[in-house]
PDB file of C-alpha atoms in Angstrom:
ATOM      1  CA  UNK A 271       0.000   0.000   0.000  1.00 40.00           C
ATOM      2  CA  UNK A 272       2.955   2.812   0.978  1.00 58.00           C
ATOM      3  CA  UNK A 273       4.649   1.406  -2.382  1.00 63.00           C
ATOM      4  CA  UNK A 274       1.128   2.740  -4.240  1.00 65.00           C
ATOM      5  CA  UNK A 275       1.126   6.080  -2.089  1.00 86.00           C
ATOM      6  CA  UNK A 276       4.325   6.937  -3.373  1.00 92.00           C
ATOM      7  CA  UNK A 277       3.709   6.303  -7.269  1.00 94.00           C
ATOM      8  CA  UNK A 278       0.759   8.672  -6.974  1.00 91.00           C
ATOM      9  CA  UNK A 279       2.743  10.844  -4.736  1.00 94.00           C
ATOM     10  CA  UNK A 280       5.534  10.796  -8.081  1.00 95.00           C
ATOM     11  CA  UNK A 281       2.259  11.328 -10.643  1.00 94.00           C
ATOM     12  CA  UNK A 282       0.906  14.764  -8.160  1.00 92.00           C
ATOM     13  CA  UNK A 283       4.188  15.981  -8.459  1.00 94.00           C
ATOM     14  CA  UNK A 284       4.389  15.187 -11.810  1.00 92.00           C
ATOM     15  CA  UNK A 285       1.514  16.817 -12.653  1.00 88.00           C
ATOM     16  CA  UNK A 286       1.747  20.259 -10.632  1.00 87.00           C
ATOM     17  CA  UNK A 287       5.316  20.845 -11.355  1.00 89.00           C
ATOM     18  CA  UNK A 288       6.198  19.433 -15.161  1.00 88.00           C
ATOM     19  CA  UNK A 289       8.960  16.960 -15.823  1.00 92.00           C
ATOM     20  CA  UNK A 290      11.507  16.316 -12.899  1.00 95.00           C
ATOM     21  CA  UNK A 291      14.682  14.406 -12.581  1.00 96.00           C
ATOM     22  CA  UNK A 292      14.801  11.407 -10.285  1.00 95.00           C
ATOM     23  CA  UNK A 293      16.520  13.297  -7.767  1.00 96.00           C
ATOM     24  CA  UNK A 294      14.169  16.093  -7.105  1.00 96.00           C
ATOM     25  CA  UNK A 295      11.197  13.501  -7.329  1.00 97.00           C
ATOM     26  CA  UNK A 296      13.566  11.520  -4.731  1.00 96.00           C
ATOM     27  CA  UNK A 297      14.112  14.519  -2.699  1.00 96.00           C
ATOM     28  CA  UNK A 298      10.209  15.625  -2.245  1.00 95.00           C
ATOM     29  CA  UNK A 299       9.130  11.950  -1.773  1.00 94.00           C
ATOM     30  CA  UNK A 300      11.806  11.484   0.795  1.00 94.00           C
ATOM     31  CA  UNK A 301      13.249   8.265  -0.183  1.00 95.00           C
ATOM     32  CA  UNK A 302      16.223   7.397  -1.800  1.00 95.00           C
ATOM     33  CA  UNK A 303      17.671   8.057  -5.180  1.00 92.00           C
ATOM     34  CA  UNK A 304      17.527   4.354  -6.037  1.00 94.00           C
ATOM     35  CA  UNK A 305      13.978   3.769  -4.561  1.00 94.00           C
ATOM     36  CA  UNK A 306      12.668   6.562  -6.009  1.00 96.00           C
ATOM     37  CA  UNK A 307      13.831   5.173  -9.750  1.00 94.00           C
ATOM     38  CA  UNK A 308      11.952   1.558  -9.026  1.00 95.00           C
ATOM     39  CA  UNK A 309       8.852   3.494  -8.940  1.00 96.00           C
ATOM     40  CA  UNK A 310       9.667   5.324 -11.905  1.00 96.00           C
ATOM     41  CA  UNK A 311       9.990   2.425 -13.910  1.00 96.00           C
ATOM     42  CA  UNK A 312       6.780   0.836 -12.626  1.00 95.00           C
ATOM     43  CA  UNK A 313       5.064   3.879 -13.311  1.00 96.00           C
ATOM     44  CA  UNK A 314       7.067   4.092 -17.080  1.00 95.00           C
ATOM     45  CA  UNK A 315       6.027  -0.048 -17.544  1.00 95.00           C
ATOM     46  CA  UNK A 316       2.302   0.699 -16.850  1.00 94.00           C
ATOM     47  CA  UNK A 317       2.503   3.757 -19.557  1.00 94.00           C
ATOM     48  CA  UNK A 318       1.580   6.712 -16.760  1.00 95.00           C
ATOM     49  CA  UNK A 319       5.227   8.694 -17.368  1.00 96.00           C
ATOM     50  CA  UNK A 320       7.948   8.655 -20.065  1.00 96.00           C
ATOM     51  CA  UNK A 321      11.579  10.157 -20.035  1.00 95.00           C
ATOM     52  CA  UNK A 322      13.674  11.483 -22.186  1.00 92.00           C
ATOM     53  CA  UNK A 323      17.010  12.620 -22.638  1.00 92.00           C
ATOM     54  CA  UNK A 324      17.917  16.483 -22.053  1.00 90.00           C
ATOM     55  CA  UNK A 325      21.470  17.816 -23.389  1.00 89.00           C
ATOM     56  CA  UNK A 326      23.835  19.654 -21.054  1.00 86.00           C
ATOM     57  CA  UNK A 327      26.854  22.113 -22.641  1.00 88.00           C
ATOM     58  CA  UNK A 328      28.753  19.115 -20.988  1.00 87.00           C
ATOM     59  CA  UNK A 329      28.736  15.621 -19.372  1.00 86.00           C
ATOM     60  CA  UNK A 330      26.122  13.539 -19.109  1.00 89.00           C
ATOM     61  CA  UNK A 331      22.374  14.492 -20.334  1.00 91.00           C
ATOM     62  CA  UNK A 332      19.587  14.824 -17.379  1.00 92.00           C
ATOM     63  CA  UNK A 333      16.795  12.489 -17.940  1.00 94.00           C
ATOM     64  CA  UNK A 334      13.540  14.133 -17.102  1.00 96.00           C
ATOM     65  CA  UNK A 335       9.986  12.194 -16.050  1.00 96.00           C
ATOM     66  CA  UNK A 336       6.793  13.782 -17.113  1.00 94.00           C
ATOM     67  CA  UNK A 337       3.392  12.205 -17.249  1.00 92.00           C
ATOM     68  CA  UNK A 338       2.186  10.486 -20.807  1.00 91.00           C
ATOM     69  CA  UNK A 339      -1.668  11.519 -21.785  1.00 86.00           C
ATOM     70  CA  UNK A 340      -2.535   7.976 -19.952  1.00 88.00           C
ATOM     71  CA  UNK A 341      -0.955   9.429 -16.839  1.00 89.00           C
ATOM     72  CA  UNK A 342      -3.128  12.600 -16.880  1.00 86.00           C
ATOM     73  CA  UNK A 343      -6.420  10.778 -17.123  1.00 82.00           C
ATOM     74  CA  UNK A 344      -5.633   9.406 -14.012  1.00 83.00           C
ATOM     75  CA  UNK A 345      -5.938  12.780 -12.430  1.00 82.00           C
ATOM     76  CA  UNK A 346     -10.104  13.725 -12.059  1.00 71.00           C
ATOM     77  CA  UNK A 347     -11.888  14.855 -14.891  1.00 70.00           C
ATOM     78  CA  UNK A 348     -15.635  16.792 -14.783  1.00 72.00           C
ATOM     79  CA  UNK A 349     -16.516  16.186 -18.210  1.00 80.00           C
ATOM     80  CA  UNK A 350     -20.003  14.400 -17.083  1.00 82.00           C
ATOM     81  CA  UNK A 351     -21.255  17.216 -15.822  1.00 85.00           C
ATOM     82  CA  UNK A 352     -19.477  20.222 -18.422  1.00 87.00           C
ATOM     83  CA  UNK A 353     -22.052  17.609 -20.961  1.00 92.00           C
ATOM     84  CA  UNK A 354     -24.264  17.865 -18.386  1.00 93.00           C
ATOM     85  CA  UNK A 355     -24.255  21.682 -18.378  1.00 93.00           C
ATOM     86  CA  UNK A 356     -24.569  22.179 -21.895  1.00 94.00           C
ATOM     87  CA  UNK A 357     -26.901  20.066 -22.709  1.00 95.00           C
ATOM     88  CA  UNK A 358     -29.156  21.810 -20.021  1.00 96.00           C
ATOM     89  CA  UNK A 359     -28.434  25.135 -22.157  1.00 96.00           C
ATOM     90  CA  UNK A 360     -29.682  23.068 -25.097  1.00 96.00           C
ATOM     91  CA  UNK A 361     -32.760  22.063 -23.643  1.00 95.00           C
ATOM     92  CA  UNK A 362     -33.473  25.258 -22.069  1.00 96.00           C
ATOM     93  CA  UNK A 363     -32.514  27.546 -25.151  1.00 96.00           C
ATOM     94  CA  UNK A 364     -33.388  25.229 -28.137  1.00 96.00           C
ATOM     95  CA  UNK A 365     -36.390  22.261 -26.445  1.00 95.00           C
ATOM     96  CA  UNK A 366     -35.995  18.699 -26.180  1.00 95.00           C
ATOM     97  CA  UNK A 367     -35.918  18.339 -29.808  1.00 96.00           C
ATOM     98  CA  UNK A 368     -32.641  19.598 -30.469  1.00 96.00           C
ATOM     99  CA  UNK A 369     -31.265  17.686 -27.589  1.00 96.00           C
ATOM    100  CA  UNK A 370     -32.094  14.411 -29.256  1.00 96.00           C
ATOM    101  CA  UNK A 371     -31.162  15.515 -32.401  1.00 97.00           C
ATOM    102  CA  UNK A 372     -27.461  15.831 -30.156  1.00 96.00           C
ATOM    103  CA  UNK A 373     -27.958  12.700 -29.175  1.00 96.00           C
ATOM    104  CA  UNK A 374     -29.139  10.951 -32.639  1.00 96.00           C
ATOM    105  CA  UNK A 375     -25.881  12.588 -34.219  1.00 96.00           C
ATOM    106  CA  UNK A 376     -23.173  11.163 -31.814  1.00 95.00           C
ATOM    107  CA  UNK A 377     -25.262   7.464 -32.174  1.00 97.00           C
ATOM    108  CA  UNK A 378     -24.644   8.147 -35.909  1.00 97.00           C
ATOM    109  CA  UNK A 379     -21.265   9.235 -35.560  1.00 97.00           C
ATOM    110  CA  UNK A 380     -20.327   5.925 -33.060  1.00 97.00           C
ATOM    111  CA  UNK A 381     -21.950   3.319 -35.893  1.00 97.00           C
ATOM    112  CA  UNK A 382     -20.054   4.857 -38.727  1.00 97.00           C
ATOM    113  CA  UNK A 383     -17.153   4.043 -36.456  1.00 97.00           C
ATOM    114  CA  UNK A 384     -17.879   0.629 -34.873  1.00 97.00           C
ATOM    115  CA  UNK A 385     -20.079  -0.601 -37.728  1.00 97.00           C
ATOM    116  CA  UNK A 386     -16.508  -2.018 -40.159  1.00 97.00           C
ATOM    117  CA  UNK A 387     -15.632  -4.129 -36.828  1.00 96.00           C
ATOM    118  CA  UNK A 388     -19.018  -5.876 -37.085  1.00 97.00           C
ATOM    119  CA  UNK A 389     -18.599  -7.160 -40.941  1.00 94.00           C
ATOM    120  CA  UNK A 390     -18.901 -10.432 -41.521  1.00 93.00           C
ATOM    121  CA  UNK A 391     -19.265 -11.686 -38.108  1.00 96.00           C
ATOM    122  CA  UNK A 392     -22.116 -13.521 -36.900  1.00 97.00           C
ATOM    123  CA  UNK A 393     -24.155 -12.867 -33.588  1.00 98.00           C
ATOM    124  CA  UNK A 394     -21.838 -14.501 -30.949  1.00 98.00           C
ATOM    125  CA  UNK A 395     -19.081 -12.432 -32.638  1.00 98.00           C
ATOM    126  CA  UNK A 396     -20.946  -9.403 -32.912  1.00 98.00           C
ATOM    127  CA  UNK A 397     -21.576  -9.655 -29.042  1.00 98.00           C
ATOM    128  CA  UNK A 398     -18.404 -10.370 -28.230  1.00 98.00           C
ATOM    129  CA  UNK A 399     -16.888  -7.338 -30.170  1.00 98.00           C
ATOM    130  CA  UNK A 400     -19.435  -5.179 -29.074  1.00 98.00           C
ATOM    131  CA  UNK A 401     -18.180  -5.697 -25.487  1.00 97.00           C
ATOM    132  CA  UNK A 402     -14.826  -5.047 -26.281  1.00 96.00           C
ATOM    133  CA  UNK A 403     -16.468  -1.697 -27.920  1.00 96.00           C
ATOM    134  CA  UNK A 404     -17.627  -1.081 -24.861  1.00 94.00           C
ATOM    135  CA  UNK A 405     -14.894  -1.881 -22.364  1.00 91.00           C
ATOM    136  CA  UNK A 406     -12.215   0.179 -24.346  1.00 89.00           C
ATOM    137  CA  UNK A 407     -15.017   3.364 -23.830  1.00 90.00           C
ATOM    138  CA  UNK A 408     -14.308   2.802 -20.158  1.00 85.00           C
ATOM    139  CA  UNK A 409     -17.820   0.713 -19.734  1.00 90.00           C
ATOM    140  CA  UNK A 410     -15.946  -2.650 -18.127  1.00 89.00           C
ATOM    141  CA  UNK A 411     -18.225  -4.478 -20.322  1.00 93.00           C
ATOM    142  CA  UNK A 412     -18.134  -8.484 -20.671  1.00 95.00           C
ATOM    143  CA  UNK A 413     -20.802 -10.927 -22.278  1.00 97.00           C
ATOM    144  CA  UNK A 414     -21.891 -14.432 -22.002  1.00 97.00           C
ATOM    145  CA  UNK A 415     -23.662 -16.987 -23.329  1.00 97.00           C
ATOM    146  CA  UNK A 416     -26.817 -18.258 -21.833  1.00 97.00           C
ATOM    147  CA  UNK A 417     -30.035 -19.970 -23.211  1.00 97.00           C
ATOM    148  CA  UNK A 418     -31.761 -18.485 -25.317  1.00 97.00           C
ATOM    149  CA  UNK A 419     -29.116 -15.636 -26.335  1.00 97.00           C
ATOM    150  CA  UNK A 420     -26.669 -13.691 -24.830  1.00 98.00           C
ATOM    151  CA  UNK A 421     -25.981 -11.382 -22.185  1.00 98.00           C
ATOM    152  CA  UNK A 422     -23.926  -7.809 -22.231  1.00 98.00           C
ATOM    153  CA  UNK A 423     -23.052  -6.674 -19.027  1.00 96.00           C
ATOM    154  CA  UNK A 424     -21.692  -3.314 -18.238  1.00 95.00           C
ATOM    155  CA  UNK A 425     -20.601  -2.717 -14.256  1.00 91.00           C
ATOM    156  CA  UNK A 426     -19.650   0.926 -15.383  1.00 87.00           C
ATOM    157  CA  UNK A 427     -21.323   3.766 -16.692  1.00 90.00           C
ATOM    158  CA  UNK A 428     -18.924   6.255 -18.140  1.00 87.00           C
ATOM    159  CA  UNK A 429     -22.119   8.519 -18.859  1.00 90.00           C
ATOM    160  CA  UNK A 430     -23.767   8.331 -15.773  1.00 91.00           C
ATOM    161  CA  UNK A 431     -24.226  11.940 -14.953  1.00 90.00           C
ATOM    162  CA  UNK A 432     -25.663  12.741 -18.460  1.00 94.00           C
ATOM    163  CA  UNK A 433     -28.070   9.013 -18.449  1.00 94.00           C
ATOM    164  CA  UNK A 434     -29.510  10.179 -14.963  1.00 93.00           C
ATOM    165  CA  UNK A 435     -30.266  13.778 -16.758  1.00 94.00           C
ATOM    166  CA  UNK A 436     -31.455  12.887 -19.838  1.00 95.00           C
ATOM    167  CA  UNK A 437     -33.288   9.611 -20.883  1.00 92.00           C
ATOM    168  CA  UNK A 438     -32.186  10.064 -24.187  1.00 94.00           C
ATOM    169  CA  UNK A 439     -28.400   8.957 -23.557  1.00 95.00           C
ATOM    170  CA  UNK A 440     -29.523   5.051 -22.732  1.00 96.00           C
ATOM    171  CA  UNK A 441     -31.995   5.233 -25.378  1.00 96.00           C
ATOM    172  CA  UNK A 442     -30.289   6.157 -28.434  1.00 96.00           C
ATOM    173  CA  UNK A 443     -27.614   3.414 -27.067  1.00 96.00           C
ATOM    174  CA  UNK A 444     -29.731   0.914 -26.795  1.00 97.00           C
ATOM    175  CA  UNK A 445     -30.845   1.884 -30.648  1.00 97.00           C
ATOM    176  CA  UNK A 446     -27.130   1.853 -31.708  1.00 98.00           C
ATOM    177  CA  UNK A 447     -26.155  -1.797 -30.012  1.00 98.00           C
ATOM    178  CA  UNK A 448     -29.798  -2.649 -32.145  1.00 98.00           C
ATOM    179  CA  UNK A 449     -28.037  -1.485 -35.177  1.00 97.00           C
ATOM    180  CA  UNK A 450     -24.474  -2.953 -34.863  1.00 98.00           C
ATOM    181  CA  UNK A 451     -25.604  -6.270 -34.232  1.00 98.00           C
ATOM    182  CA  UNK A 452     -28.435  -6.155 -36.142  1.00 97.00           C
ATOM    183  CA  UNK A 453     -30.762  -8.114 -33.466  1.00 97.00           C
ATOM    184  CA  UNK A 454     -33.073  -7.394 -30.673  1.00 97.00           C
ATOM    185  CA  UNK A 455     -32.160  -6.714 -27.051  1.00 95.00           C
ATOM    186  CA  UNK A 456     -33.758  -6.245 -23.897  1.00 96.00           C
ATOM    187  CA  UNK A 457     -32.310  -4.095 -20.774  1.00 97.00           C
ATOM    188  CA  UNK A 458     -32.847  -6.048 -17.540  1.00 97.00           C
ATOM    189  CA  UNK A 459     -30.288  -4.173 -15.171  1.00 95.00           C
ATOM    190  CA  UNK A 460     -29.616  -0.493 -15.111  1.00 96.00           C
ATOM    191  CA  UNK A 461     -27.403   1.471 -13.098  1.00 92.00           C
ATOM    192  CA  UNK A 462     -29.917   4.762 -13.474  1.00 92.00           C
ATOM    193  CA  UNK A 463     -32.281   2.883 -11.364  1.00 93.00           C
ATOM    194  CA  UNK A 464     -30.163   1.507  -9.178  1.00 89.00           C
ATOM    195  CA  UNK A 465     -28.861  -1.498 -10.424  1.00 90.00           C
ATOM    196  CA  UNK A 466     -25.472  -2.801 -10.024  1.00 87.00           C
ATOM    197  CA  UNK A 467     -24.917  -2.836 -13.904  1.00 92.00           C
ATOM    198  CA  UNK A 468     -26.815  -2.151 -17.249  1.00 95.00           C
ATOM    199  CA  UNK A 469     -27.004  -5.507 -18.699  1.00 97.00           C
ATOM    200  CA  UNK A 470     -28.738  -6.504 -21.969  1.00 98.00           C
ATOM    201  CA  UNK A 471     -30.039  -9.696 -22.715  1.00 98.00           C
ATOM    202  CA  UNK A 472     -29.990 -10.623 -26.751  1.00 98.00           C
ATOM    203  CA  UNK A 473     -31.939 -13.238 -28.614  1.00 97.00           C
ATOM    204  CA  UNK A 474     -30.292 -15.448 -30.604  1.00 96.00           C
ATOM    205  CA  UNK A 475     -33.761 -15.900 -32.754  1.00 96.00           C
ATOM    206  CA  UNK A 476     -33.623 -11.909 -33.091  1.00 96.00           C
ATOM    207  CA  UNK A 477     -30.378 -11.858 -35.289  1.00 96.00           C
ATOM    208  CA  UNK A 478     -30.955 -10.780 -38.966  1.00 92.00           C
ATOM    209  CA  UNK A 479     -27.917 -11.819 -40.733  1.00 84.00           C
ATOM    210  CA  UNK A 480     -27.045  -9.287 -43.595  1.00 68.00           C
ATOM    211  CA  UNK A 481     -29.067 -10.878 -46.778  1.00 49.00           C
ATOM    212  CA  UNK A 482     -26.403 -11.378 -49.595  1.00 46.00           C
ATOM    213  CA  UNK A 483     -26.818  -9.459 -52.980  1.00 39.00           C
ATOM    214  CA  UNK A 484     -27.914 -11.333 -55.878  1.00 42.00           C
ATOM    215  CA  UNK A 485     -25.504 -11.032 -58.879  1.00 40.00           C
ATOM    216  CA  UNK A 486     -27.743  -9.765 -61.309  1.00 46.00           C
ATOM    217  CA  UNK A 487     -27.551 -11.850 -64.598  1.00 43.00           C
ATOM    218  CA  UNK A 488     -25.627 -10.331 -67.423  1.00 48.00           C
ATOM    219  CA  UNK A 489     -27.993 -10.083 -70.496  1.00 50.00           C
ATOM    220  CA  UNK A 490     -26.228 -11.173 -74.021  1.00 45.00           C
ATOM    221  CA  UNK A 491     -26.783  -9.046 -76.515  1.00 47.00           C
ATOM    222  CA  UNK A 492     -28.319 -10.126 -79.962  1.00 48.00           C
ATOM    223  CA  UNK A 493     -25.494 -10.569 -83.034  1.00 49.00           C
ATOM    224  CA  UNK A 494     -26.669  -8.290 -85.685  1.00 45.00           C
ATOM    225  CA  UNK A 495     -25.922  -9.528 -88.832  1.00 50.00           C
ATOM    226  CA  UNK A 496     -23.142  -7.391 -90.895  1.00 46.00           C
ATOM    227  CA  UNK A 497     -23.826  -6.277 -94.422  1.00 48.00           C
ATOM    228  CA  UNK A 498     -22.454  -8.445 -97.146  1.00 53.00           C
ATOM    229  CA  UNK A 499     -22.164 -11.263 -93.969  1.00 48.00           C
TER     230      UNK A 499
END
């Protein structure tokens, strides 16, 4: 536990001061030169912090620790509720109309991105890559098998702020996992009401496998006889 303290001791500093050498991290941790560097290269293994190599006149360069974009996002964010906010100046401004019209343009947006993943994959697959969707957007998403169909299970809302604000968010999702896997599903859990997760249960009788075009056949043209043929 002190070993975890003192990585996100290295990340605050990190964070309010800019890139620091191992000593001055060492120094305003209060541990030792050599400790200090383990940390660092737990911290540089898990992708929070990077270093690089900074030129003196003469001697040896300094190597400097600053925090990678994954190391930032481990700071808190607010961006719930700045969506939160605006969307209320939506609403109140513009009507519930243009809100879902927000909303119906970022499902858009999100199938024109996921939808080339789905090709060619049945409904297990489509299920299973529709959790992965899911758990990269910070969801921790997983899915199962079980009779009848499948369950998608999400223990994480990363939307939760804006889905207990505006109804909207869950349903256009729900219409976008409709489209990507091109079944049916049904919500039984979800976190707005209190649940422990949002979990989805699909049919396996609802998929609607993606009819194959008919080639078209060619018509042969008539030989028209030449003059003097």
């Amino acid at each position: 536990m002190h070993d975890l303290s003192t990585r996100r001791q290295i990340l605050q500093l990190l964070r309010m001061h800019g890139a620091q050498t191992a000593q001055q991290l060492a120094d305003a941790v209060q541990i030792t030169a050599m400790g200090v560097r383990r940390h660092l290269a737990t911290l540089e293994r898990d992708g929070l912090i990077r270093v690089h190599a900074q030129r003196q006149p003469t001697g040896r360069p300094t190597y400097l620790y600053g925090l990678t974009d994954a190391g930032r996002e481990t700071f808190p964010k607010s961006y719930d509720l700045l969506a939160t906010q605006l969307l209320d100046v939506v609403r109140s401004t513009q009507g519930d109309t243009q809100v879902q019209k927000i909303f119906a343009g970022r499902m858009d947006e999100l199938y024109k991105q996921y939808a080339p993943r789905m090709s060619k994959k049945n409904l297990a697959e489509r299920v299973q890559e529709l959790a992965k969707i899911q758990a990269e957007a910070g969801y921790m998403a997983r899915w199962e098998k079980v009779p009848g169909g499948y369950l998608l299970k999400e223990q994480n809302c990363a939307i939760y702020r804006v889905a207990c604000r505006f109804q909207d968010a869950c349903r256009f999702e729900i219409e976008l996992f409709r489209r990507l896997l091109n079944a049916e599903l049904q919500r039984v859990e979800h976190q707005v009401q209190g649940d422990l997760a949002c979990t989805y249960f699909i049919p396996e009788e609802s998929f609607r496998p993606m009819a194959r075009s008919k080639a078209k056949p060619r018509r042969t043209r008539k030989r028209v006889a030449l003059p003097n043929e």
